[in-house]
XYZ file of C-alpha atoms in Angstrom:
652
model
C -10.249 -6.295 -36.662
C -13.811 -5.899 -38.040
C -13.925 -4.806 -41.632
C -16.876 -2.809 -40.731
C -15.678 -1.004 -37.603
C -12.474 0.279 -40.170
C -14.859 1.319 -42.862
C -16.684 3.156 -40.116
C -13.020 4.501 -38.677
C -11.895 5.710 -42.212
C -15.411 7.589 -43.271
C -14.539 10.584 -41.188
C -10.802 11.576 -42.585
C -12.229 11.154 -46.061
C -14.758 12.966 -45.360
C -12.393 15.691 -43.975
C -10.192 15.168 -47.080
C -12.851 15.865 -49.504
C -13.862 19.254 -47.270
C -9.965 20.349 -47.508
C -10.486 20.003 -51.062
C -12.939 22.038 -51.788
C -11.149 24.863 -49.733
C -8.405 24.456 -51.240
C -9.925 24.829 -54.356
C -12.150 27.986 -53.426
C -9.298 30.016 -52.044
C -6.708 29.035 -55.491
C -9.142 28.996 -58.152
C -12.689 29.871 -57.503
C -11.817 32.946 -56.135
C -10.584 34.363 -59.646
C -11.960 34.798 -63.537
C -10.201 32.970 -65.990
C -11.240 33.896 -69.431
C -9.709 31.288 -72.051
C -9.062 33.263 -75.855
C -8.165 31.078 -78.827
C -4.599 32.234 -80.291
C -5.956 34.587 -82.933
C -8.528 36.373 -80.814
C -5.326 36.589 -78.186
C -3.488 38.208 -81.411
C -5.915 40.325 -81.850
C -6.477 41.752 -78.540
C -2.560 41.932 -78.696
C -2.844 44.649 -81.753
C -5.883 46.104 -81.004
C -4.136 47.255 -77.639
C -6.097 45.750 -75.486
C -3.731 43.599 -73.339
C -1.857 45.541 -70.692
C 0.384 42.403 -69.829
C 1.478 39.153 -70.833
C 3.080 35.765 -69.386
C 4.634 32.887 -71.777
C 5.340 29.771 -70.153
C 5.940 26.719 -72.055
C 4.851 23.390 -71.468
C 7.790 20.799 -72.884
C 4.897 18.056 -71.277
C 1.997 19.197 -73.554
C 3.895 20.961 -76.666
C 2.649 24.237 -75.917
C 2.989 27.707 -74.389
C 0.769 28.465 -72.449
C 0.058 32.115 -72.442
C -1.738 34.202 -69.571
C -2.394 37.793 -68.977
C -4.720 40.906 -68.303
C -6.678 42.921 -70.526
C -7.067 46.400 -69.965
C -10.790 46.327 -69.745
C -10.366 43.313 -66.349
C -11.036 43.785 -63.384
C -8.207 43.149 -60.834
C -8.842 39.544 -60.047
C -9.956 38.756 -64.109
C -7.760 36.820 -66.642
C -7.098 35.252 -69.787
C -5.851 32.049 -70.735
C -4.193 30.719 -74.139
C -3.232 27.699 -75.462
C -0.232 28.053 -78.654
C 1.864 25.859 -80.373
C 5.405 25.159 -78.980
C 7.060 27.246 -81.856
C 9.392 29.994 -82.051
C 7.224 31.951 -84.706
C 4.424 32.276 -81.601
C 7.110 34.027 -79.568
C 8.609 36.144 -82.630
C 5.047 37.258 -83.086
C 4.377 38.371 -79.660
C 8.198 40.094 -79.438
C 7.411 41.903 -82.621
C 4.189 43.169 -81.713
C 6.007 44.417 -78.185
C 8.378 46.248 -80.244
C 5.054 48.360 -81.156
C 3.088 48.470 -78.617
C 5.225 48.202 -75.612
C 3.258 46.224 -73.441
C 4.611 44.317 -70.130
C 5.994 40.833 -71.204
C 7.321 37.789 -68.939
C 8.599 34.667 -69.519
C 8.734 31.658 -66.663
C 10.805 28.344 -67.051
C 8.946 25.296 -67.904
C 7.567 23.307 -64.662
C 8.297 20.439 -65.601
C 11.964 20.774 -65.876
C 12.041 20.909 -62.071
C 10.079 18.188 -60.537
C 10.951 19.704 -56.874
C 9.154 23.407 -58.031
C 6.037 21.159 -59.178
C 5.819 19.742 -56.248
C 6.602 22.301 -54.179
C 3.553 24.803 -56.096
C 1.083 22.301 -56.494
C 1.013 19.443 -54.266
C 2.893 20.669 -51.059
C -0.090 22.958 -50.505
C -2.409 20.190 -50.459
C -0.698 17.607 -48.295
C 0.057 20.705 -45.681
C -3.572 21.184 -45.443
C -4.527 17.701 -45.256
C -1.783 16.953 -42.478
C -3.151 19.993 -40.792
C -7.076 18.747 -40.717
C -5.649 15.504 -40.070
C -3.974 16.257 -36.642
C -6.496 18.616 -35.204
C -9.402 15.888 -36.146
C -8.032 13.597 -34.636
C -7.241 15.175 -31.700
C -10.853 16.109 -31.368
C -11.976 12.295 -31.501
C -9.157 11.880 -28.530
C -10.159 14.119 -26.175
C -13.671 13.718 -27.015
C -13.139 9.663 -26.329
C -11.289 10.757 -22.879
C -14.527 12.700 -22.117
C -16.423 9.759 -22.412
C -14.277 7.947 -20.697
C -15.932 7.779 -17.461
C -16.139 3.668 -16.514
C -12.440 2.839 -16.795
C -11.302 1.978 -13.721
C -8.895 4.922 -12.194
C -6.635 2.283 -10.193
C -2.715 2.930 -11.142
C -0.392 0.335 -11.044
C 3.170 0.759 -9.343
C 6.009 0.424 -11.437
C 8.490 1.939 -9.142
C 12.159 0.545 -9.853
C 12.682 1.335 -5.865
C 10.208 -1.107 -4.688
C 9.038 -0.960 -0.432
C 9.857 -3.700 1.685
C 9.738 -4.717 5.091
C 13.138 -3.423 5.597
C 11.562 0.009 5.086
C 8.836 -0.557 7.547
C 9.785 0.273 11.408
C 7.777 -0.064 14.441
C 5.328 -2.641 12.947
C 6.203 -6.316 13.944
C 3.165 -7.553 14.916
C 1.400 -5.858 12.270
C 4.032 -7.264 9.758
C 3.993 -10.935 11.095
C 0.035 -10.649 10.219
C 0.494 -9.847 6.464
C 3.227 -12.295 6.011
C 0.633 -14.904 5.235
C -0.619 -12.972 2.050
C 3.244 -12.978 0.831
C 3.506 -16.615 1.337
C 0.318 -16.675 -0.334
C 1.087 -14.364 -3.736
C 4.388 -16.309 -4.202
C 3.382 -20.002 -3.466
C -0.532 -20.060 -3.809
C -0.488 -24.135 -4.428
C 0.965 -24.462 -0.641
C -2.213 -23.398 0.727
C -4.236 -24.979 -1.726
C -3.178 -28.643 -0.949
C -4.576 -28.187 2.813
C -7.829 -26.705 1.573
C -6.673 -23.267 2.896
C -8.341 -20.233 2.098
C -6.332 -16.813 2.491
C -7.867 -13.399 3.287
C -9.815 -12.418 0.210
C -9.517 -8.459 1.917
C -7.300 -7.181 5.083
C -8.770 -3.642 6.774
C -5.653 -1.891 7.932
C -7.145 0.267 10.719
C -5.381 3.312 12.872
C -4.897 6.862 13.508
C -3.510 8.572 10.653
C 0.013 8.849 9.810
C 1.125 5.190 11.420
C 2.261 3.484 8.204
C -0.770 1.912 6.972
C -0.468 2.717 2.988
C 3.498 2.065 3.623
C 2.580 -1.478 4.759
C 0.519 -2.306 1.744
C 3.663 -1.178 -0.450
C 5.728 -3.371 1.551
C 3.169 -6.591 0.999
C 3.522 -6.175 -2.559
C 7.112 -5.057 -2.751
C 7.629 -8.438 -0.678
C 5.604 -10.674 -2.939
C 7.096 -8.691 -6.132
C 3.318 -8.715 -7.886
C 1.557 -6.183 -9.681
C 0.153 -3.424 -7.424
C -3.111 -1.342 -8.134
C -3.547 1.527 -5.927
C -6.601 3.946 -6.083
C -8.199 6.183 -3.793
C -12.195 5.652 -1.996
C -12.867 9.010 -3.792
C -12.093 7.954 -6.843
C -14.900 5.516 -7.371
C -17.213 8.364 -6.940
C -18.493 10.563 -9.598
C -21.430 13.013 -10.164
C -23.587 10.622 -12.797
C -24.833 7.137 -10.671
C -23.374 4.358 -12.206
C -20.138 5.460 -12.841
C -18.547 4.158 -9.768
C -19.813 0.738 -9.771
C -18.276 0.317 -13.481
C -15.069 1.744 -12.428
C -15.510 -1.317 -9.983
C -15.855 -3.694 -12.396
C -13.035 -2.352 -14.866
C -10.624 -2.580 -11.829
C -11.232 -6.660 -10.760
C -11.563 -6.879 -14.622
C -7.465 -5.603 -14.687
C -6.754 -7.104 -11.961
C -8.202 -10.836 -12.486
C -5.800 -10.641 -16.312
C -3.115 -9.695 -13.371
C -3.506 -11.943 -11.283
C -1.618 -12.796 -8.693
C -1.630 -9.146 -7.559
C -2.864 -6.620 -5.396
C -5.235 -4.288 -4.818
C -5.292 -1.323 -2.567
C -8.128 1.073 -1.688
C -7.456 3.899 0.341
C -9.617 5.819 2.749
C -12.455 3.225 2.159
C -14.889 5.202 4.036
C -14.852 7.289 0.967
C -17.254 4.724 -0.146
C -17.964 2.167 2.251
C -20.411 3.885 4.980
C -23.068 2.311 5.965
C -25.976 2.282 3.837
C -29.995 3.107 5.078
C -28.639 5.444 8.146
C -31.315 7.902 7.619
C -29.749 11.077 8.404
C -27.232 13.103 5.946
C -28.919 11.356 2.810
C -28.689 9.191 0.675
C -25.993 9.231 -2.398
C -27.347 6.902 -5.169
C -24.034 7.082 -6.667
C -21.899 5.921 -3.740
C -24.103 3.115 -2.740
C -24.320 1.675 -6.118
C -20.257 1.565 -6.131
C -20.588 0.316 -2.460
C -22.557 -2.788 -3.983
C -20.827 -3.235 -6.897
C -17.872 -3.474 -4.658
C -19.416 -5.594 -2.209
C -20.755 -8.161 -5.371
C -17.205 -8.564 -6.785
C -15.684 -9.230 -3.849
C -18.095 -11.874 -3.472
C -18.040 -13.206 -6.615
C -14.129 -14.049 -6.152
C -12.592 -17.740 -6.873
C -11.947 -19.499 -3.509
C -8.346 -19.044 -4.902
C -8.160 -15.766 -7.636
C -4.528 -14.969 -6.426
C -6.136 -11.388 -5.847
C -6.104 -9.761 -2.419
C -7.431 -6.401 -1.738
C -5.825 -4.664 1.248
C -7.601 -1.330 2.675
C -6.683 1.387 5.116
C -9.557 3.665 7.216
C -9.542 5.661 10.201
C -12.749 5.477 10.986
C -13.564 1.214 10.774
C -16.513 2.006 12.831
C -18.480 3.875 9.800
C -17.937 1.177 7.366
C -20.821 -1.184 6.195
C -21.292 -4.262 8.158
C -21.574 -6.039 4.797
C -17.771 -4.920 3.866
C -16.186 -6.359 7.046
C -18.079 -9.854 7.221
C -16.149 -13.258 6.693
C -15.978 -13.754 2.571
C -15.053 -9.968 2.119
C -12.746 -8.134 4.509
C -11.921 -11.497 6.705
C -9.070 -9.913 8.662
C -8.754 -6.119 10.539
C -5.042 -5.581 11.224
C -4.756 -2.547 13.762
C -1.912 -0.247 13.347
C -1.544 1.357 16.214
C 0.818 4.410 17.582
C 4.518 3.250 17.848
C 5.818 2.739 21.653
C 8.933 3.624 22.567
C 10.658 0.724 20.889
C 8.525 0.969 17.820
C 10.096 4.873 17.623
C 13.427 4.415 18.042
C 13.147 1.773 14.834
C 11.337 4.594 12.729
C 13.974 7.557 13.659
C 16.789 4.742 12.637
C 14.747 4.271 9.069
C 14.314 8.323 9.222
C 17.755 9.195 10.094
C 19.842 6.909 7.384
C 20.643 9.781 4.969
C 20.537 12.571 7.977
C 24.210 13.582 9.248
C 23.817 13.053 12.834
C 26.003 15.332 15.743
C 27.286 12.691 18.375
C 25.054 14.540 20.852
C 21.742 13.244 19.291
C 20.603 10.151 20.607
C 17.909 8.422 19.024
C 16.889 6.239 21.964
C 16.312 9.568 23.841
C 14.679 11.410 21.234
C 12.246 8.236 21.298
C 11.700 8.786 24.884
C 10.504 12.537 24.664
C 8.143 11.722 21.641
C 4.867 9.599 23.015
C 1.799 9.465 20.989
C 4.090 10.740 17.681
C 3.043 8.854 14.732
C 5.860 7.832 11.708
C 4.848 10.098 9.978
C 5.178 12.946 12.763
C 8.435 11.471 13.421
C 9.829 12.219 9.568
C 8.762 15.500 10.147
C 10.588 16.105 13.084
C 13.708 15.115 11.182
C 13.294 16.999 8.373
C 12.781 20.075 10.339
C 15.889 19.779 11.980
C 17.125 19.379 9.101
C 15.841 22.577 7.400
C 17.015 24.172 10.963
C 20.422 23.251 10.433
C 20.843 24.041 6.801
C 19.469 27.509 7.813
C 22.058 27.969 10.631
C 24.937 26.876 7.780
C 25.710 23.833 10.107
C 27.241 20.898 8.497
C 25.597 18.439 10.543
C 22.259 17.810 12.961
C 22.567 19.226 16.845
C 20.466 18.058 19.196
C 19.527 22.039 19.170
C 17.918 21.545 15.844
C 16.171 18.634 17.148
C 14.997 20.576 20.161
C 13.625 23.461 18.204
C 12.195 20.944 15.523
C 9.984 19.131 18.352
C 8.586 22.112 19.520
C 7.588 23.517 16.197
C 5.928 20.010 15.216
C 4.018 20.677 18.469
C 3.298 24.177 19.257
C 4.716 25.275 15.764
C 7.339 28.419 15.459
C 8.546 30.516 18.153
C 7.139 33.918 17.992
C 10.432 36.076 19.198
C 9.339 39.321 17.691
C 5.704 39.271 19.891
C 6.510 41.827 23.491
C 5.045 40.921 26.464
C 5.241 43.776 29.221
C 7.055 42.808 32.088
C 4.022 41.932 34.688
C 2.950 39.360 31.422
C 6.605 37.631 31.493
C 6.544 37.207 35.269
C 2.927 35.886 35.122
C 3.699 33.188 32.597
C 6.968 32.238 34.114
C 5.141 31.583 37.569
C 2.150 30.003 36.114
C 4.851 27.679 33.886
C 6.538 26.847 37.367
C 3.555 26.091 38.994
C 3.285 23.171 36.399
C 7.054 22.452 36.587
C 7.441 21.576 40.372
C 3.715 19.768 40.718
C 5.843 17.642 38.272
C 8.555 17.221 40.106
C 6.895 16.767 43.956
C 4.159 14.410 42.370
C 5.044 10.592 41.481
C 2.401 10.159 39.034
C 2.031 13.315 37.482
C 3.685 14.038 34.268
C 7.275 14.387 33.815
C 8.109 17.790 32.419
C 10.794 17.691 29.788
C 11.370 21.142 28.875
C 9.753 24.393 29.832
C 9.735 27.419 27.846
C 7.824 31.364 28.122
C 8.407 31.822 24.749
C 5.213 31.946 22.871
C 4.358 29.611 20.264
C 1.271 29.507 18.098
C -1.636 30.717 20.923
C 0.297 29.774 24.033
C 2.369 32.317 25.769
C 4.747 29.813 27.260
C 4.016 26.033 28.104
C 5.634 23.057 29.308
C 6.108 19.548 27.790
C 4.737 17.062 30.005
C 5.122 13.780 29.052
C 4.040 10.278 31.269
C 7.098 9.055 33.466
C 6.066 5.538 31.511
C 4.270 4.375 28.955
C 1.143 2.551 29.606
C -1.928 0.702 28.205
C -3.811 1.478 31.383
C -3.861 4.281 34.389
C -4.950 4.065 37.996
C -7.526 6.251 39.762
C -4.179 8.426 41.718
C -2.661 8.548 38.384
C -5.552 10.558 36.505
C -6.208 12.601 39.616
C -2.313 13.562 40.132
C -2.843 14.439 36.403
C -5.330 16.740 36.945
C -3.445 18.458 39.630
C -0.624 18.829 37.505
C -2.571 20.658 34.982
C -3.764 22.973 37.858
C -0.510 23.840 38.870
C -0.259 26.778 36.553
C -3.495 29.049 37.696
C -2.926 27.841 41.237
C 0.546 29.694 40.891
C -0.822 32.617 39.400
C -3.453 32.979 42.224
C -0.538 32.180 44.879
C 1.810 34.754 43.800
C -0.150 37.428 42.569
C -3.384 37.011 44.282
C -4.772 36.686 40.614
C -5.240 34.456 37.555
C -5.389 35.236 34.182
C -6.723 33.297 30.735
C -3.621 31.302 30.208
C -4.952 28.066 32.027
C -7.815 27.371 29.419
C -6.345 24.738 27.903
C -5.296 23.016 31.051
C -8.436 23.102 32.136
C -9.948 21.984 29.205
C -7.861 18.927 29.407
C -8.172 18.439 33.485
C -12.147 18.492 32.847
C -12.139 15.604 30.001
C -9.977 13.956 32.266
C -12.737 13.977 35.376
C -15.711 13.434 33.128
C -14.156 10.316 31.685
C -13.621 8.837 35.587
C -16.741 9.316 36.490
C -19.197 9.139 33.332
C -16.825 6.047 31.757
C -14.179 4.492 34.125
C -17.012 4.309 37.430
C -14.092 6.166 39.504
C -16.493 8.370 41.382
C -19.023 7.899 44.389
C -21.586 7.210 41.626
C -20.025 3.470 41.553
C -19.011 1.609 38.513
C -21.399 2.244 36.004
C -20.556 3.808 32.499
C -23.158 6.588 31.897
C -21.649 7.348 28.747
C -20.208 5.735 25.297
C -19.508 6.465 21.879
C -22.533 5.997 19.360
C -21.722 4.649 16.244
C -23.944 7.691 14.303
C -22.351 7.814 10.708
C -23.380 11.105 10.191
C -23.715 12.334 13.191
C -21.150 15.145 14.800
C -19.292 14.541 17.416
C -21.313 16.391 19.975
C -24.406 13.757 18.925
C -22.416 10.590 19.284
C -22.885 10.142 22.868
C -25.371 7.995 24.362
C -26.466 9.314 27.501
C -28.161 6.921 29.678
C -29.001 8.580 32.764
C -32.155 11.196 34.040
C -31.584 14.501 34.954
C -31.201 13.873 38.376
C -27.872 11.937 37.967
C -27.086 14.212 35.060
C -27.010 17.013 38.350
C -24.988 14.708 40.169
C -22.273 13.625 37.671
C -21.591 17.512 37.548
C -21.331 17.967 41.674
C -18.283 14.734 41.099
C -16.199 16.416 37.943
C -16.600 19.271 40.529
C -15.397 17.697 43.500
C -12.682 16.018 41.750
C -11.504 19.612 40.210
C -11.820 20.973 43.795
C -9.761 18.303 45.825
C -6.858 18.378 42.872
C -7.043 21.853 43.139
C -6.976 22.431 47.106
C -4.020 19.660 46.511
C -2.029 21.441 44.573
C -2.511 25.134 46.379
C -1.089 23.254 49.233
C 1.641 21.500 47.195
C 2.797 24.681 46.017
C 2.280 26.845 48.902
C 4.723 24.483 50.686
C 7.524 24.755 47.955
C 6.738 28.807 47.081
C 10.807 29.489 47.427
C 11.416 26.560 44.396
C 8.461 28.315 42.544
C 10.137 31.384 42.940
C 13.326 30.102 42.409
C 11.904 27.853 38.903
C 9.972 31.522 37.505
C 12.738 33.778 38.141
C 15.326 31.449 36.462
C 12.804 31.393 33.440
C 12.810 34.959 33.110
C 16.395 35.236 33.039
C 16.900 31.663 30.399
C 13.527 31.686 28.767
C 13.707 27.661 28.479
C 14.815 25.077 30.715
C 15.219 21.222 29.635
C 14.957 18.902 32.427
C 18.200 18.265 33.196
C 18.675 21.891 33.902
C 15.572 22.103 35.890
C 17.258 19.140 37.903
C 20.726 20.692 38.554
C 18.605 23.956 39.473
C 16.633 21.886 42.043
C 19.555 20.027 43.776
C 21.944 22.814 43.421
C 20.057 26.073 43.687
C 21.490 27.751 40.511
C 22.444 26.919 37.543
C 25.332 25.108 35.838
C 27.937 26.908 34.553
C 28.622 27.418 30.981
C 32.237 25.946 30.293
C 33.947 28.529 27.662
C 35.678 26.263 25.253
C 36.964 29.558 23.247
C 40.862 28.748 24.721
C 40.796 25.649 24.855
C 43.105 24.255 21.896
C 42.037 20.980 19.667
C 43.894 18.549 21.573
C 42.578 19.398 24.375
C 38.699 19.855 22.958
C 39.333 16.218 22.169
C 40.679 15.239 25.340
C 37.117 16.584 26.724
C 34.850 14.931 24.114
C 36.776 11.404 24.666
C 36.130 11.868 28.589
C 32.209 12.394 27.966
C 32.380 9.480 25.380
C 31.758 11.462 22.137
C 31.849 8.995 19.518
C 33.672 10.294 16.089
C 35.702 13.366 18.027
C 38.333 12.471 16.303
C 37.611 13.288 12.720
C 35.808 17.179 13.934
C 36.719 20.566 13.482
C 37.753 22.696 16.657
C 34.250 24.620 15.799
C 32.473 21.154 15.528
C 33.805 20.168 18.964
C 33.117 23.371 20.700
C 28.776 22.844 19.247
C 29.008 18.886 20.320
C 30.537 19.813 23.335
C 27.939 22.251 24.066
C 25.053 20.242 23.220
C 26.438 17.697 25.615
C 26.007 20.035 28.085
């Protein structure tokens, strides 16, 4: 260490020393008047009368007493001091005189007899102060050296003892088998080197939020068992310009003494928009930490051992200059799970869950399309939180039911009272959508239907796509629509009027009719898209479409949506008007059940009532096991009677 820079480090604390000092010293001895008498003027005083008290206290170090006291003519913080010989005629004298005069005499012990007392008097005080100046100085130069602290990099590095790896990562095999290369490449960098390979310096992970993209990154490092830096876009950026880009350079700084390790940025965009857009402004500060970033990535080794991995939803904001070859060479795109890719993430989800036999994964999978991982854990854990509230020992497929419809429409509002024409309305307008469902082959598949409200909606049904597909016809969008129209079609069937409830069906069937003819060329106007998405940065939504057409087609692309809306909806008055007894039937069960799965609605359909309740209140254990093993309950065995009687009824 430089001499200098500890000469420097030191001056302060003495400094502080010498001030503690001098406090000290005011507040014990400058504060008070300390007159010192020679012995004779002392005996003097003494039988003159003068001295009102009187303290002997010898000194065995020195050879004297050493006298102190008041005269009667001090003031309250005045005193004398005097200096005898260590002899017993100096006390005699003073004793004598007492016996005259009776003044106030005291005697102390010597000091020096107890080294712990000296200490304790004299120097304690001192190092108590000093210690005291000490730790409240330096605590000053701390948090005023945090304060200035600004260019240190804010990445933290993962030390987590429970480390991510594939194994925790469902639903992303082709997104996995593309990262594998960067594991092969952390562990065994000379591999790639003897072919003249060069790896990735940066993968964009890119997808809709919620599908595993920050998990994956874990998992790559977790895999390759390197050091793993993970900050955030936001926290490059600061209010003073310049701060970011050093925070740049601190974290490759870290990470090249690292290396081979990782680096993850998340929510890029933060800082990686595109630069000289026009509109919104510009922020000096972020696009200095944009080019910063953009330099060191740049300036890499063909072979650091340092790979940066980074996760966006929005790839189409970033700067071209981030995603070219050099920088971010590979996008990996992390879509929404299928049905498959669900099933795995429940299974991950579900491994410290206590599962009734009733609860299928494979068909919870089925009823959740366009659910994210993320959405998925939630779904568990609020049937889980449902269950612990009921006092149930283990997960119901009830709980699961009630869980999906809270992630989706969020809690059922029991207490709110509809009047009685408001309860038959949304029951018919729910059926309307329920047998459209059921009489259409490519409309929606309606899982469950409910009238009790939930967040805005009165009552609704989940529809969910018979199968899942990349792609849709022309008779599958329109058989959409008229599924969606089902519900105000019913309302105008039955009651010869409609009511509010069918905004947001109409809202969707109108999106749905704009797209085929302004994007997908499904309309008389031929195929021609008269509409895209603009890649505007800053630009709302509303802005971001291009609109390549003249007024004149603008008229007609309005006279198609229309005509589509009309022939879906003449469809579906006559769909329904044909089947008005199984509307009836459909709304009048609802107002008696409230909710209706699909297997109910089924058995209602082919049977014309619904199934029967089985009361398993008599039946004894043996023979609630006898019933579980004929429906192929797995683990009957080992439940309760009241355990069977729930399965059982789940079952049904």
């Amino acid at each position: 260490m430089n001499k200098k820079n500890v000469k420097k480090g030191l001056l302060p604390y003495a400094l502080l020393l010498i001030v503690m000092l001098v406090i000290y010293y005011i507040l014990t001895v400058g504060s008070f008047k300390v007159n010192d008498l020679t012995y004779d003027v002392f005996l003097l005083e003494i039988k003159a009368g003068n001295v009102s008290e009187v303290v002997i206290t010898p000194s065995s170090s020195e050879g004297t007493y050493n006298i102190t006291g008041k005269l009667k003519s001090y003031d309250e913080n005045e005193s004398f001091s005097v200096k005898a010989p260590l002899t017993d005629t100096v006390v005699s004298q003073i004793v004598a005189i007492d016996s005259e005069l009776n003044y106030k005499i005291e005697t102390e012990s010597d000091p020096g007899s107890s080294p712990l007392l000296f200490i304790l008097l004299n120097i304690l005080p001192i190092v108590l102060l000093v210690g005291v100046g000490f730790w409240f100085f330096s605590k000053q130069m701390s948090s005023a050296g945090k304060s200035m602290d600004f260019g240190k990099s804010r990445a933290r590095l993962n030390n987590d003892k429970n480390k991510v790896t594939f194994k925790d990562v469902a639903g992303l095999k082709e997104e996995k088998e593309e990262v594998k290369e960067l594991i092969d490449f952390l562990k065994n960098p000379k591999r790639f080197q003897k072919l003249g390979a060069r790896i990735p310096k940066g993968v964009l992970l890119v997808g809709p939020p919620g599908t595993g993209k920050t998990l994956l990154a874990k998992a790559v490092a977790g895999e390759a068992n390197v050091p793993f830096y993970y900050i955030s876009g936001s926290d490059f950026v600061e209010l003073f310009v310049g701060v970011g880009a050093s925070r740049v350079r601190d974290m490759f700084k870290q990470a090249k003494h690292n290396a081979p390790c990782l680096i993850f940025i998340d929510e890029i965009d933060a800082v990686g928009r595109q630069r000289g857009t026009g509109l919104g402004g510009g922020h000096d500060e972020r696009e200095q930490t944009l080019n910063q970033l953009l330099t060191e990535m740049d300036g890499f080794g063909a072979n650091e051992g340092i790979i940066i991995i980074a996760a966006t939803n929005r790839a189409d904001v970033l700067d071209p200059a981030l995603l070219r070859p050099g920088r971010f060479d590979r996008q990996v795109t992390v879509n929404l799970p299928d049905v498959k890719g669900r099933e795995e993430i429940l299974e991950v989800h579900a491994r410290n869950k206590i599962l009734a036999p009733s609860v299928t994964l494979k068909n919870l999978a089925k009823r959740t399309p366009g659910f994210s991982g993320a959405d998925l854990e939630n779904l568990l854990n609020e049937a889980a939180l449902l269950a612990v509230r009921s006092n149930k020992e283990q997960i119901t497929m009830k709980e699961v039911d009630e869980a999906t419809d809270r992630v989706l429409m969020g809690p059922a509002k029991k207490s709110k009272k509809y009047t009685e024409n408001e309860r038959r309305m949304v029951a018919f307008h729910e059926a309307g959508h329920v047998v459209l469902g059921l009489k259409l082959n490519d409309a929606n598949d309606v899982q469950k239907v409910t009238i009790i409200p939930r967040s805005y909606a009165g009552g609704y049904a989940m529809m969910i796509p018979k199968e899942e597909r990349y792609t849709s016809t022309r008779k599958e969008l329109i058989e959409q629509i008229t599924g969606l129209l089902g519900g105000r079609v019913s309302e105008e069937l039955n009651f010869g009027e409609v009511t509010t409830g069918a905004h947001n069906d109409f809202e969707k069937a109108t999106k749905i009719a704009r797209s085929m003819v302004t994007e997908y060329g499904m309309s008389d106007l031929g195929p021609v898209q008269l509409e895209h998405q603009e890649g505007g940065v800053f630009l709302g939504r509303d802005y971001n479409k291009s609109k390549n057409f003249s007024n004149e087609v603008a008229h007609e692309i309005d006279l198609e949506i229309r005509k589509i809306i009309n022939e879906c909806y003449e469809n579906a008055k006559k769909i329904l008007d044909e089947h008005k007894d199984l509307v009836k039937l459909i709304a009048e069960t609802l107002l008696e059940y409230e909710t209706l799965t699909k297997e109910q609605i089924e058995y209602l359909v082919k049977n014309g009532c619904m199934p029967e309740e089985e009361n398993y209140d008599d039946n004894t254990l043996d023979e609630l096991k006898e019933k579980a093993k004929e429906k192929g309950i797995k683990g009957y065995t080992k439940m309760s009677k009241e355990e069977l009687k729930d399965v059982l009824k789940d079952e049904e």
